[in-house]
mmCIF file of C-alpha atoms in Angstrom:
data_model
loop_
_atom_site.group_PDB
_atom_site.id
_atom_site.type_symbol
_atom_site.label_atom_id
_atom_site.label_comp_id
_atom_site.label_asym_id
_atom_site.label_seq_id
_atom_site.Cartn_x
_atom_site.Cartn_y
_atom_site.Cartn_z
ATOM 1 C CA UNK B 28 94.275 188.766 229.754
ATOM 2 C CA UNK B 29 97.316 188.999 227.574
ATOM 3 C CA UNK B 30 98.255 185.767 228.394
ATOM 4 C CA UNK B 31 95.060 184.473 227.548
ATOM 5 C CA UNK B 32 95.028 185.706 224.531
ATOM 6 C CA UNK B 33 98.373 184.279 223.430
ATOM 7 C CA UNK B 34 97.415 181.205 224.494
ATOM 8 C CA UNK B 35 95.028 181.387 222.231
ATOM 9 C CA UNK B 36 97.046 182.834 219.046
ATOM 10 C CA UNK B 37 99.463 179.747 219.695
ATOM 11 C CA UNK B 38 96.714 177.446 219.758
ATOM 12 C CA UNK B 39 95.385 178.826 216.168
ATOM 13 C CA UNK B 40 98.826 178.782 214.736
ATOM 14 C CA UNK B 41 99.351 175.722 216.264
ATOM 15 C CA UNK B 42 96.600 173.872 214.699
ATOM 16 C CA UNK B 43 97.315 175.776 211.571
ATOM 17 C CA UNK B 44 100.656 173.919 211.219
ATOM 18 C CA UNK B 45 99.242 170.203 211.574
ATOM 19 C CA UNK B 46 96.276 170.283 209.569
ATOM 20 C CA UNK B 47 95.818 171.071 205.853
ATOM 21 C CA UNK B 48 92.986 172.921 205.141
ATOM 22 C CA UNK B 49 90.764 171.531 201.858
ATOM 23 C CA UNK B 50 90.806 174.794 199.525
ATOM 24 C CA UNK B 51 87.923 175.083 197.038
ATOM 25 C CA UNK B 52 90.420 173.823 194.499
ATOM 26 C CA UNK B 53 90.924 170.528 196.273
ATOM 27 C CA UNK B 54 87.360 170.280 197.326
ATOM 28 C CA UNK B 55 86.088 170.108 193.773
ATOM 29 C CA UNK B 56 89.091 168.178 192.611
ATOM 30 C CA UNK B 57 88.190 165.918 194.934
ATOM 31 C CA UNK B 58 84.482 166.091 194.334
ATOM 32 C CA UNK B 59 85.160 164.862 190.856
ATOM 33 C CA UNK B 60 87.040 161.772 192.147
ATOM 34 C CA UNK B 61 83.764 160.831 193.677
ATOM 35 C CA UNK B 62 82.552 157.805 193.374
ATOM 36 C CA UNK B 63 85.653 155.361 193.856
ATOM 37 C CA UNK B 64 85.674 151.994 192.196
ATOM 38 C CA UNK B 65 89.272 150.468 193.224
ATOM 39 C CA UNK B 66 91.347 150.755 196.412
ATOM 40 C CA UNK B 67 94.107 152.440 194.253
ATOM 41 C CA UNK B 68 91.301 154.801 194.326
ATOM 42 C CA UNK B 69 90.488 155.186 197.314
ATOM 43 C CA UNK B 70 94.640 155.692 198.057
ATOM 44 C CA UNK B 71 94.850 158.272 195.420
ATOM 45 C CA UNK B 72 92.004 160.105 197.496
ATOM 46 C CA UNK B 73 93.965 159.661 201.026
ATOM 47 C CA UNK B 74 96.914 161.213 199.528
ATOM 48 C CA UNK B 75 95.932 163.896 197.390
ATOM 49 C CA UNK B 76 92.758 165.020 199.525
ATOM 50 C CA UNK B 77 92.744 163.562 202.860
ATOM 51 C CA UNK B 78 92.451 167.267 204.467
ATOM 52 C CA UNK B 79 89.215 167.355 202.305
ATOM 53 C CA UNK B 80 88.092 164.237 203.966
ATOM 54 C CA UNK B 81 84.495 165.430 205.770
ATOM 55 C CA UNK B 82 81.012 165.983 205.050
ATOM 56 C CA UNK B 83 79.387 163.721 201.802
ATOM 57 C CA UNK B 84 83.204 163.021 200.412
ATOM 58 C CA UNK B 85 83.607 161.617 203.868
ATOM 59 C CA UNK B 86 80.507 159.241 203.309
ATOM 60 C CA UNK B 87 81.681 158.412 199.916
ATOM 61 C CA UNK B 88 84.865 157.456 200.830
ATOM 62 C CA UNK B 89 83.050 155.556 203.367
ATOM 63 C CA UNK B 90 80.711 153.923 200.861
ATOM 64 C CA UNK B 91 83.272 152.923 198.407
ATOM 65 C CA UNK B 92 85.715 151.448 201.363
ATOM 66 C CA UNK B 93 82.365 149.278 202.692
ATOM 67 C CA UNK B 94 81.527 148.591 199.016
ATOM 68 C CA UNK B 95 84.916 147.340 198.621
ATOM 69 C CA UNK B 96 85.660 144.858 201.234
ATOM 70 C CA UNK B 97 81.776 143.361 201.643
ATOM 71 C CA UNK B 98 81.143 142.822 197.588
ATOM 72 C CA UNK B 99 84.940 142.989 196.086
ATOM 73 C CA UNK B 100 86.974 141.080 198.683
ATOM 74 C CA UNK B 101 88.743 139.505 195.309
ATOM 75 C CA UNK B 102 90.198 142.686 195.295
ATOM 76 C CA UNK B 103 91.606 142.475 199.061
ATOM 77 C CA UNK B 104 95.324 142.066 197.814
ATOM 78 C CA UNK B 105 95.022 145.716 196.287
ATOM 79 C CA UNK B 106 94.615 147.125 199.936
ATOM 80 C CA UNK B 107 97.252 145.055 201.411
ATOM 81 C CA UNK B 108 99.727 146.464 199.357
ATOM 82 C CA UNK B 109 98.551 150.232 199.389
ATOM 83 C CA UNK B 110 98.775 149.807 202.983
ATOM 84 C CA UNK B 111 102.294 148.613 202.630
ATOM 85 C CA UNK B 112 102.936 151.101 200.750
ATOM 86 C CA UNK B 113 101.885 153.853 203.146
ATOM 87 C CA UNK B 114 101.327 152.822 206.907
ATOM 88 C CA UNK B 115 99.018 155.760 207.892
ATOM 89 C CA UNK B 116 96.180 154.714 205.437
ATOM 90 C CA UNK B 117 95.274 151.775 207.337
ATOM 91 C CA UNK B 118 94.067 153.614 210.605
ATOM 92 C CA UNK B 119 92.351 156.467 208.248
ATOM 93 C CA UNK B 120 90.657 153.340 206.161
ATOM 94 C CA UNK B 121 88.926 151.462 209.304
ATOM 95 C CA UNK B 122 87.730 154.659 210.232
ATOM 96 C CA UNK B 123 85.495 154.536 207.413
ATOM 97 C CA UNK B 124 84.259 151.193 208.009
ATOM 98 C CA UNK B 125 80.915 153.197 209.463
ATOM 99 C CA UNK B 126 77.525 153.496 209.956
ATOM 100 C CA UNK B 127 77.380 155.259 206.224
ATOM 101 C CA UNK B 128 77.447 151.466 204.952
ATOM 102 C CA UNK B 129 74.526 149.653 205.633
ATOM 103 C CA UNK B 130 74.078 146.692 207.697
ATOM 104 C CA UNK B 131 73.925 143.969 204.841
ATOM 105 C CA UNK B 132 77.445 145.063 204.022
ATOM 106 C CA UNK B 133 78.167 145.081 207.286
ATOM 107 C CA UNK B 134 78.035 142.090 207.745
ATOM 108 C CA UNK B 135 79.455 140.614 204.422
ATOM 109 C CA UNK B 136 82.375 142.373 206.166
ATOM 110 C CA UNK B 137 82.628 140.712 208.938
ATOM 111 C CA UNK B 138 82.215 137.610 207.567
ATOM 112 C CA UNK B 139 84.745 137.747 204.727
ATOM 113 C CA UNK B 140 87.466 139.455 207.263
ATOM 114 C CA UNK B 141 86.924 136.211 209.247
ATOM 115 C CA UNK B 142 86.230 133.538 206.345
ATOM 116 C CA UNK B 143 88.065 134.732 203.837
ATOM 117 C CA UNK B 144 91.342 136.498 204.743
ATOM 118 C CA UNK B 145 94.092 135.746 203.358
ATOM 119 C CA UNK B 146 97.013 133.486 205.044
ATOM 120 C CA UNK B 147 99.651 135.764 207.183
ATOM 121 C CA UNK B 148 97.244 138.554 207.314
ATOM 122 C CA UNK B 149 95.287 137.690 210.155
ATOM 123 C CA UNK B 150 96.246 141.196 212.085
ATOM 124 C CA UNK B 151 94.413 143.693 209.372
ATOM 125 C CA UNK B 152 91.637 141.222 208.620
ATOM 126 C CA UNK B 153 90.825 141.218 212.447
ATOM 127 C CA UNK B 154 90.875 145.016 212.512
ATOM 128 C CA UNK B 155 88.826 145.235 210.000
ATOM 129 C CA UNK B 156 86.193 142.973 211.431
ATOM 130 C CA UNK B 157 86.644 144.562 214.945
ATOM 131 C CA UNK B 158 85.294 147.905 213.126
ATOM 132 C CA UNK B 159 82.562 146.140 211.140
ATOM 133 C CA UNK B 160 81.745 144.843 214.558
ATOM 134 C CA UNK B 161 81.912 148.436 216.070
ATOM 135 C CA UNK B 162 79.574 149.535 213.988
ATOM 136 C CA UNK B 163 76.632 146.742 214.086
ATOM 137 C CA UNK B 164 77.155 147.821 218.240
ATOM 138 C CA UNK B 165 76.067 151.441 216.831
ATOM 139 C CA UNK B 166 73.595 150.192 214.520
ATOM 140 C CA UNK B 167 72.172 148.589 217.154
ATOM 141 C CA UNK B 168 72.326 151.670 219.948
ATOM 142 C CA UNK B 169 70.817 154.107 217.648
ATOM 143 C CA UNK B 170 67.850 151.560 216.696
ATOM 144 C CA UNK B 171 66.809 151.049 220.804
ATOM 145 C CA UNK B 172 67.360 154.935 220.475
ATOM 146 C CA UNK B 173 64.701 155.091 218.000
ATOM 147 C CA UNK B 174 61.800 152.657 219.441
ATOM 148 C CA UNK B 175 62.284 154.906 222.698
ATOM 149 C CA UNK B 176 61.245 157.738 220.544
#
């Protein structure tokens, strides 16, 4: 029982150590940075307030990033170089290439990460239009979900 229960403690503190908590201070901080217009942004978000990244700041993040690449693609070179600058927000930016967006810019997506990316940066543009990809798959799913209902 001890053991168990140490286990547990560890686990706690363990988690505890890893991830930030979002403290009403940095929710509404964040709150007010709601909606984003640029990619420097949406990289000012991921580094002041990526612990607070969940619930409808989540989905705006993920509107603004779907915004961004299906109607501002002109603005592509902005990404490339905040993801230079800091090689974790590319992995937290596809994963908010989602189902939040909705399917028209889904698809702009897809077709400017194909038809429009820029020379030498083949690698991000294809991640990007894997997870566009991804999520017309889900789009899909949930709407043979629905005419089951």
């Amino acid at each position: 029982m001890k053991s168990i229960f140490l286990l547990l403690v560890l686990i706690i503190i363990s988690g505890s150590v890893y991830a930030e908590e979002c403290s009403d201070e940095d929710f509404n901080a964040a709150d007010a940075t709601i909606p984003l217009h640029a990619w420097n942004d949406v990289a000012s978000f991921f580094n002041k307030f990526k612990q607070c990244d969940e619930g409808y700041l989540a989905e705006g993040v993920s509107t603004a990033v779907s915004v961004l690449l299906a109607r501002h693609w002109e603005d592509f070179p902005q990404l490339l170089q905040v993801e230079k600058n800091n090689p974790d927000f590319e992995k937290w930016m596809l994963k908010h290439i989602n189902t939040t967006a909705n399917g028209e810019d889904i698809e702009l997506i897809i077709k400017n990460s194909s038809m429009r990316c820029p020379q030498g940066e083949t690698p991000i543009c294809n991640k990007i239009g894997q997870s566009a990809k991804q999520v017309i798959k889900e789009f899909d799913t949930e709407g043979a979900e629905n005419k089951t209902l």
